[in-house]
Short mmCIF file of C-alpha atoms and ligand atoms in Angstrom, two decimals:
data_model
loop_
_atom_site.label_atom_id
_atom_site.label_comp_id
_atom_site.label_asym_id
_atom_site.label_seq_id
_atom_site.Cartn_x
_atom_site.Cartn_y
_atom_site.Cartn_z
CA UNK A 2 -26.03 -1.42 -16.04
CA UNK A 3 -22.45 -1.73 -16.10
CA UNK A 4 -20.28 -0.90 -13.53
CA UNK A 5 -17.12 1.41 -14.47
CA UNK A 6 -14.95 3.46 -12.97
CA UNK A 7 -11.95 5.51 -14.39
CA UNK A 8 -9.23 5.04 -11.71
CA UNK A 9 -5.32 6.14 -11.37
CA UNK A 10 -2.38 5.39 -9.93
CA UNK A 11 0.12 8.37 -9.11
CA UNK A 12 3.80 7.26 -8.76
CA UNK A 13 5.66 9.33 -7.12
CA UNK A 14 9.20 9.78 -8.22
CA UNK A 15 11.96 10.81 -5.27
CA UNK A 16 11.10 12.46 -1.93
CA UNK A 17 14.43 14.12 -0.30
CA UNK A 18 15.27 14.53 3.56
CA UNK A 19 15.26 18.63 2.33
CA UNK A 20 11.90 18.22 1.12
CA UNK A 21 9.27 19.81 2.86
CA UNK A 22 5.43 18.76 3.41
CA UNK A 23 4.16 21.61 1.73
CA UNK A 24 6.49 20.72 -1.89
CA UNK A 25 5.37 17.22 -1.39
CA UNK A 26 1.93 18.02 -0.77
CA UNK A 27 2.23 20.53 -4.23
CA UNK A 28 2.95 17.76 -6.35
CA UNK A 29 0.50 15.34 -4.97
CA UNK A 30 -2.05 18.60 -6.17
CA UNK A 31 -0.47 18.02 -9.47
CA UNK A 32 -0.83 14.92 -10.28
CA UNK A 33 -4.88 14.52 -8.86
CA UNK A 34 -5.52 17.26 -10.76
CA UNK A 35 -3.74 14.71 -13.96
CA UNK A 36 -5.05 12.45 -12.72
CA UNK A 37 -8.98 14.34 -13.12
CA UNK A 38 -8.10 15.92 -16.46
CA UNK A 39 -7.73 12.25 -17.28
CA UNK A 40 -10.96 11.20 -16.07
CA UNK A 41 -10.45 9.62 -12.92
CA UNK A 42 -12.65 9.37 -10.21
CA UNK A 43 -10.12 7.36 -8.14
CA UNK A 44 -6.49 7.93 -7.26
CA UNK A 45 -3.72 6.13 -5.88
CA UNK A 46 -0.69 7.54 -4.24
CA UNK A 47 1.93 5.29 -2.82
CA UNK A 48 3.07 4.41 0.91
CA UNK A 49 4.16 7.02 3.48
CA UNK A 50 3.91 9.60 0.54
CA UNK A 51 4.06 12.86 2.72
CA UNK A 52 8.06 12.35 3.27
CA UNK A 53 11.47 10.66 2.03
CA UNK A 54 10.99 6.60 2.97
CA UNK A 55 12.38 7.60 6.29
CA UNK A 56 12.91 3.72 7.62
CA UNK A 57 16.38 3.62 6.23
CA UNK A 58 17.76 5.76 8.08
CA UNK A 59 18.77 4.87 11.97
CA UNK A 60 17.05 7.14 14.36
CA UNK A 61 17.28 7.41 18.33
CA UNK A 62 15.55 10.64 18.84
CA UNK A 63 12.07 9.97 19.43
CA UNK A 64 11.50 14.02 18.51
CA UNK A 65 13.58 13.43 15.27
CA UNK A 66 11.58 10.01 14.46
CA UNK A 67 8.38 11.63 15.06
CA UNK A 68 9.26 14.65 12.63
CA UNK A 69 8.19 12.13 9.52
CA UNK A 70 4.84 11.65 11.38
CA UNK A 71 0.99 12.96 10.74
CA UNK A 72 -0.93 13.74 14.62
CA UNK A 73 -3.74 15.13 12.76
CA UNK A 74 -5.48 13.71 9.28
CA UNK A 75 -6.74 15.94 7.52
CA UNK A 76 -3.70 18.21 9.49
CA UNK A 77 -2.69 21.81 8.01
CA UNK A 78 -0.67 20.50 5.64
CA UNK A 79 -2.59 17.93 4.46
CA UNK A 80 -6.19 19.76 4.34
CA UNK A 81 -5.36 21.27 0.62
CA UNK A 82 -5.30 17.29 -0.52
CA UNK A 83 -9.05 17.19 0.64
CA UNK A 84 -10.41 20.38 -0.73
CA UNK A 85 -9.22 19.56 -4.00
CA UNK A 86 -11.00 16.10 -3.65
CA UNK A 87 -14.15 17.38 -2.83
CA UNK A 88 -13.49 20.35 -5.66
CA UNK A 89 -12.78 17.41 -8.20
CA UNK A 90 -15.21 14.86 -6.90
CA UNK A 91 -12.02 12.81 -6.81
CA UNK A 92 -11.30 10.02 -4.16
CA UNK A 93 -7.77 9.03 -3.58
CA UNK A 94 -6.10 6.49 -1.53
CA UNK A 95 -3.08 8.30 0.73
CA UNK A 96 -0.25 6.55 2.56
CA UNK A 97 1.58 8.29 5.59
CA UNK A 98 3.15 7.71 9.17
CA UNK A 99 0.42 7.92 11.60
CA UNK A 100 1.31 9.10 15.59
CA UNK A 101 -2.01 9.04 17.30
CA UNK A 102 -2.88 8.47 21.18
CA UNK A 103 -5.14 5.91 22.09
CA UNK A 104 -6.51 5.73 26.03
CA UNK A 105 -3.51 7.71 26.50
CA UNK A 106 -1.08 6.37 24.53
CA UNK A 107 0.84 7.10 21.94
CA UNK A 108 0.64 4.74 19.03
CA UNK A 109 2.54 4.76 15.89
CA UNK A 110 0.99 3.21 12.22
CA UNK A 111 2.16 3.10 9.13
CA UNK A 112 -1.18 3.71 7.68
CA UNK A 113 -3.32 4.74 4.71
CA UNK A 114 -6.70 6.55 4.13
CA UNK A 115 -9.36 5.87 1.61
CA UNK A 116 -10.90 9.62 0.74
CA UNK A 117 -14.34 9.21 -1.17
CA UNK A 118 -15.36 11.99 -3.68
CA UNK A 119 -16.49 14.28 -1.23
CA UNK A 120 -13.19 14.54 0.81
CA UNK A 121 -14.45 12.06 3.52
CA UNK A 122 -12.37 9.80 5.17
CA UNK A 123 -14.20 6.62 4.79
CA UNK A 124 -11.11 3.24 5.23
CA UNK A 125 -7.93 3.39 7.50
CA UNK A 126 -5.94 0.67 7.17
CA UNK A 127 -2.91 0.24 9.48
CA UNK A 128 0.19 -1.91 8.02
CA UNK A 129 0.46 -5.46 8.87
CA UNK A 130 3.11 -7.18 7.52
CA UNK A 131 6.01 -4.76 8.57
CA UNK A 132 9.04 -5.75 7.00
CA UNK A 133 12.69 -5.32 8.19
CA UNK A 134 14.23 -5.15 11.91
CA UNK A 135 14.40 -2.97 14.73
CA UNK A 136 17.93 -3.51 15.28
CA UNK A 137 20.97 -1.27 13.86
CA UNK A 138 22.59 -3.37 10.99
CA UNK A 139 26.08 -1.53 11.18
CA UNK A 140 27.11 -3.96 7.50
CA UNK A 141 23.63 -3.01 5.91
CA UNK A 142 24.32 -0.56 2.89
CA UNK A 143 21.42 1.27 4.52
CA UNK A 144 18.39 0.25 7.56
CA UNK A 145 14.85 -1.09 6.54
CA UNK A 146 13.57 -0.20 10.32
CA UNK A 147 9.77 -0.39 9.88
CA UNK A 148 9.55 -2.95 13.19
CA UNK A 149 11.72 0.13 15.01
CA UNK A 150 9.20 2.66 14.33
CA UNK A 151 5.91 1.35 13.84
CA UNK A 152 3.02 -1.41 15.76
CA UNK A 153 1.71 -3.71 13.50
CA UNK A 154 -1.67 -2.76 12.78
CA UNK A 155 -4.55 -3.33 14.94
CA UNK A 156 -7.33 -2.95 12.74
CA UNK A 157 -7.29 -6.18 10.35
CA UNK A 158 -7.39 -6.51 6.76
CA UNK A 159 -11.32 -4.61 5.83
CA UNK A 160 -13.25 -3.28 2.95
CA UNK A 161 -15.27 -0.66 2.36
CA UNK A 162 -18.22 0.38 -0.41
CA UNK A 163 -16.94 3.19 -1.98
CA UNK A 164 -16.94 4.24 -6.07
CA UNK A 165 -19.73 1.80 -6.21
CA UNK A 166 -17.34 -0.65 -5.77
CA UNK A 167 -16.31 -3.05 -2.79
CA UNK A 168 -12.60 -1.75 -1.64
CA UNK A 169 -9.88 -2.69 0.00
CA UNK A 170 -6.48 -1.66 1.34
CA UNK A 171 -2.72 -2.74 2.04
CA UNK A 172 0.38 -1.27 2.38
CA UNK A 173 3.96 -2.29 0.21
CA UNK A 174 4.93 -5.72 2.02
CA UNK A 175 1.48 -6.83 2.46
CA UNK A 176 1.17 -7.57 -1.03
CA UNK A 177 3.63 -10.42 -1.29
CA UNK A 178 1.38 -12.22 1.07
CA UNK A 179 -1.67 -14.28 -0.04
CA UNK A 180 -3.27 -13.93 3.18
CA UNK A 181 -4.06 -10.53 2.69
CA UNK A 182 -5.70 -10.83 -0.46
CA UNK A 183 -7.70 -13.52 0.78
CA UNK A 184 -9.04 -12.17 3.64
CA UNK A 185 -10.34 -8.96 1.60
CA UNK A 186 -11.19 -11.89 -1.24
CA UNK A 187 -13.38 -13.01 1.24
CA UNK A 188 -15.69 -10.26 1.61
CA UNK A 189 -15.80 -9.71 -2.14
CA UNK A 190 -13.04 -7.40 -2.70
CA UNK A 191 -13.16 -5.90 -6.09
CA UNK A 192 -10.67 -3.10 -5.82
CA UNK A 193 -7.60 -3.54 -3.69
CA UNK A 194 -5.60 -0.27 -3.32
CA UNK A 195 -1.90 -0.24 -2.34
CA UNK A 196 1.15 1.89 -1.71
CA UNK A 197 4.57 0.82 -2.06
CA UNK A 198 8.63 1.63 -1.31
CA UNK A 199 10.74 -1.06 -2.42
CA UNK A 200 14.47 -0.36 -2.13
CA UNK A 201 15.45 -1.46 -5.39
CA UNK A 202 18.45 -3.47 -3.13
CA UNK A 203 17.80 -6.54 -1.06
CA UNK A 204 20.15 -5.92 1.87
CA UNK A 205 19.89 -9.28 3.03
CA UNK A 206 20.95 -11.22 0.27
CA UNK A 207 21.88 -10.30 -2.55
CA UNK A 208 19.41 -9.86 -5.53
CA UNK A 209 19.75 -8.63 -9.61
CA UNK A 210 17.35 -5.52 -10.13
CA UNK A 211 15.24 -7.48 -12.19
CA UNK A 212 13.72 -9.74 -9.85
CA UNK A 213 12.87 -6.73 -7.77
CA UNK A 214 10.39 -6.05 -10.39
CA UNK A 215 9.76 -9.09 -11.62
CA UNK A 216 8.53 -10.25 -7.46
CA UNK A 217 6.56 -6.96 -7.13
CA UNK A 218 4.57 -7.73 -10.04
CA UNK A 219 4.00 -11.96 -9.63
CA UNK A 220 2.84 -10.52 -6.59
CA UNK A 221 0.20 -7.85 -7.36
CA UNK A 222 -1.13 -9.97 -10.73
CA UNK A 223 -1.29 -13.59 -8.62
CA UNK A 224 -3.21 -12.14 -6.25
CA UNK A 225 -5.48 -9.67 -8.32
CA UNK A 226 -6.07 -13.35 -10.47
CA UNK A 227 -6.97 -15.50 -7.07
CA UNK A 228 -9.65 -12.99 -6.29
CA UNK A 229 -10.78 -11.65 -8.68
CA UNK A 230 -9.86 -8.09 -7.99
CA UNK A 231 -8.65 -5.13 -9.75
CA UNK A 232 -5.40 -4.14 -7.93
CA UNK A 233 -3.77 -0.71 -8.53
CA UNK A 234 -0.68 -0.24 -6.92
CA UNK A 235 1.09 3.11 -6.35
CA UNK A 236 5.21 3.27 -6.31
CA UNK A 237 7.89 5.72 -4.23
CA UNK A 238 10.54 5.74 -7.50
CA UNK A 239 13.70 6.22 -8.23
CA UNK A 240 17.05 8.02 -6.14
CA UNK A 241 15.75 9.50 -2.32
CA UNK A 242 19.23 10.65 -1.50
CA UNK A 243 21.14 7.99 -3.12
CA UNK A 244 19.00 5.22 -2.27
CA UNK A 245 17.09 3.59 -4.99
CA UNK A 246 13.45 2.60 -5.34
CA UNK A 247 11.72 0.54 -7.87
CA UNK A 248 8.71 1.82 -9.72
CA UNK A 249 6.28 0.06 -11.91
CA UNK A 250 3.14 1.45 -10.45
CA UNK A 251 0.53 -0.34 -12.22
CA UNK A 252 -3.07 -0.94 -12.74
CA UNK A 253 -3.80 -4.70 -12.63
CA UNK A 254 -6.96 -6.90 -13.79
CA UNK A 255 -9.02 -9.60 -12.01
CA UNK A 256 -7.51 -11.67 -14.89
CA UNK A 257 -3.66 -10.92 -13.91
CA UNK A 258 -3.20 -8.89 -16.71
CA UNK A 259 -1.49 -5.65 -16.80
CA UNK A 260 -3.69 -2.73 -17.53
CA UNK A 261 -1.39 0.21 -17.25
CA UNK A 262 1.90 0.55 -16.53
CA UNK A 263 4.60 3.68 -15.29
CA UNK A 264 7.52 3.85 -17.37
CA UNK A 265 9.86 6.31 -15.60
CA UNK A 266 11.07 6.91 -12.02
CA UNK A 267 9.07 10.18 -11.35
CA UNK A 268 5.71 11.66 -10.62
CA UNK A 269 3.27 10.04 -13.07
CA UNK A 270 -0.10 8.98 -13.46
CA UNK A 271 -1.76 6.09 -15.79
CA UNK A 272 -5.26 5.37 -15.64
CA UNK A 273 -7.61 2.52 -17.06
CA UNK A 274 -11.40 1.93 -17.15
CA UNK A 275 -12.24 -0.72 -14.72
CA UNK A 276 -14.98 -2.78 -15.44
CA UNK A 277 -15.93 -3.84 -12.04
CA UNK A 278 -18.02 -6.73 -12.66
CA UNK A 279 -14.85 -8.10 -14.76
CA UNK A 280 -13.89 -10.32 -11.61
CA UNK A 281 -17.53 -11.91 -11.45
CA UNK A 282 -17.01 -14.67 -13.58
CA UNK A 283 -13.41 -15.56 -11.57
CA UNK A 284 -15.26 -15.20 -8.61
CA UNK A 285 -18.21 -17.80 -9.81
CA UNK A 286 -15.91 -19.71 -11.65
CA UNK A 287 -12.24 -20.88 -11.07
CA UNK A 288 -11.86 -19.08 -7.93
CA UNK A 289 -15.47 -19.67 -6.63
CA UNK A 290 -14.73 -19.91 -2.83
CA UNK A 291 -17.80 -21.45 -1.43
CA UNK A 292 -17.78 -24.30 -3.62
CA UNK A 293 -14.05 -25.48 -3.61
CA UNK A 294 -12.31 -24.01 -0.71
CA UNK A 295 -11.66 -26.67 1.68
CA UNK A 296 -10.67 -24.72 4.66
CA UNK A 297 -10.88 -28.16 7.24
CA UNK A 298 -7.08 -28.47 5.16
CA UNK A 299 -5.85 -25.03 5.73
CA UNK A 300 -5.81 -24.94 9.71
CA UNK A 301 -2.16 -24.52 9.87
CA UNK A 302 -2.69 -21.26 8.27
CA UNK A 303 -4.40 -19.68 11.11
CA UNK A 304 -2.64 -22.27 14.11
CA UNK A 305 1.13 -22.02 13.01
CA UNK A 306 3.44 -18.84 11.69
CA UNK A 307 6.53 -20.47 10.81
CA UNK A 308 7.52 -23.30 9.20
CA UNK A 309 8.42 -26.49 10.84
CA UNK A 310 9.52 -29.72 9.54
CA UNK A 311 8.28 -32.44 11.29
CA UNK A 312 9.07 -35.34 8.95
N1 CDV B 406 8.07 -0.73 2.42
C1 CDV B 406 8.06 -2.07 2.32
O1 CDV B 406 7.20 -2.75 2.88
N2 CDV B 406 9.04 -2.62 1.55
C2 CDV B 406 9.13 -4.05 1.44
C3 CDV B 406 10.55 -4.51 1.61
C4 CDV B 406 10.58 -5.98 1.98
C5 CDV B 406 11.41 -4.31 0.46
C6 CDV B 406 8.52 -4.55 0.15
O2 CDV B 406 7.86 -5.59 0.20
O3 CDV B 406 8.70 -3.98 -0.91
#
């Protein structure tokens, strides 16, 4: 019997400081219920989705920091996103700034949710690979402070069964590293979901627009192609106040290839049919793990984070 599922990604197009949860939560209604009329059982919305991509802006007021942050998920805000999954019997994949206390503590993720078709939380993933500083960068055209305002994330790359599929999570940066893909590769990913907001300027050295696409989507194909995965990645596009984001949500196959693809810089949905035994014969083939990886070569990976030259 084959495996398919009819999945989405939702791009969202600009979130402004002015906008409210309740707006933002309005037009994520919209576009699952696109996203449904479409067929999908599965949709993707990008990174910290409930608010403006509020890491570019230098904050010292912990009370004006938190403001961009969930306490509660499902919270009053939020719980309309949930009821409409379980109406649709569609699952979605939600990105958002989590404050939570922990033996108390307060702790603060930049985290996303995997909702199955009945409105359940069933995944958490916290970010890893926070990008950016924590300093103020007076010369910066604007901040990327994601190691100000967030912990990395304590809870490792996992997957979980889910669409009768094996699925995994990460969050905007993580995708440019291999290491995350393999570690959910590992465990037989077949569907990794992600959420991105990538300032369509480098503000550390300069960079032409094109290879801002152009990395995003070596990125998401290589790895969906090195495991075998289906990889549908979910953009924060175009102007938030002035400050530009890149879209190009898009739907990616365990062979590389580009499935669907946004064309604008607003809220927008594309869908595909994924065939989720497509990545089998990677899996048992090229990228058959147990029979060439040679991990007594890759210790460094694990024993050393930067690079050192030591001839
Ligand atoms: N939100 C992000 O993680 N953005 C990063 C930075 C480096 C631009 C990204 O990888 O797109």
């Amino acid at each position: 019997m084959p495996r398919k599922l009819k999945a989405a990604v939702a791009q969202l197009g600009p979130i402004h400081l002015a906008d409210g949860r309740p707006a933002v939560v309005k037009r994520l209604l919209a576009l699952m219920r696109e996203a449904h009329a479409a067929g999908a059982r599965f949709v993707v919305f990008p990174e910290l989705a409930l608010t403006t991509f509020f890491p570019r802006y230098w904050m010292t007021d912990q009370n004006e920091i938190d403001r961009f942050f969930e306490r509660e998920m499902p919270g009053p805000d939020t719980q309309p996103l949930f009821d409409l999954a379980r109406e649709l019997g569609l699952g979605f994949y939600l990105g958002y700034a989590e404050l939570t206390q922990e033996k108390g503590e307060l702790h603060r993720y930049n985290t996303s949710i995997l909702v199955d078709a009945d409105g359940r939380i069933v995944g958490r993933y916290r970010k890893i690979h926070l990008p950016g500083h924590s300093e103020h960068l007076p010369d910066a055209p604007f901040q990327h402070l994601e190691k100000r305002y967030f912990e990395v994330g304590n809870e490792g790359f996992k997957v979980w069964r889910a669409f009768d599929a094996v699925v995994g999570m990460c969050i905007c940066n993580d995708r440019r590293w291999p290491e995350t893909f393999r570690v959910m590769g590992l465990q037989g990913v077949e569907i990794v979901a992600l959420g991105y907001n990538t300032p369509t300027e480098n503000i550390h050295h300069p960079e032409p627009l094109h290879l801002r696409m152009f990395h995003h989507l070596l990125a998401i194909q290589a790895n969906a192609y090195q495991n075998g995965t289906w990889v549908l990645a979910a953009a924060k596009a175009g102007k938030e106040d002035g400050f530009g984001l890149i879209g190009g949500s898009a739907i990616v196959a365990p062979t590389g290839e580009i499935a669907a693809r946004t064309l604008g810089e607003d809220d927008e949905v594309v869908t595909a049919t994924l065939d989720l035994d497509l990545g089998d014969y990677i899996k048992r083939t090229m990228f058959n793990f147990e029979k060439h990886r040679r991990i007594e070569h890759y210790r460094l990976i694990t024993e050393r984070t930067g690079a050192k030259v030591e001839v």
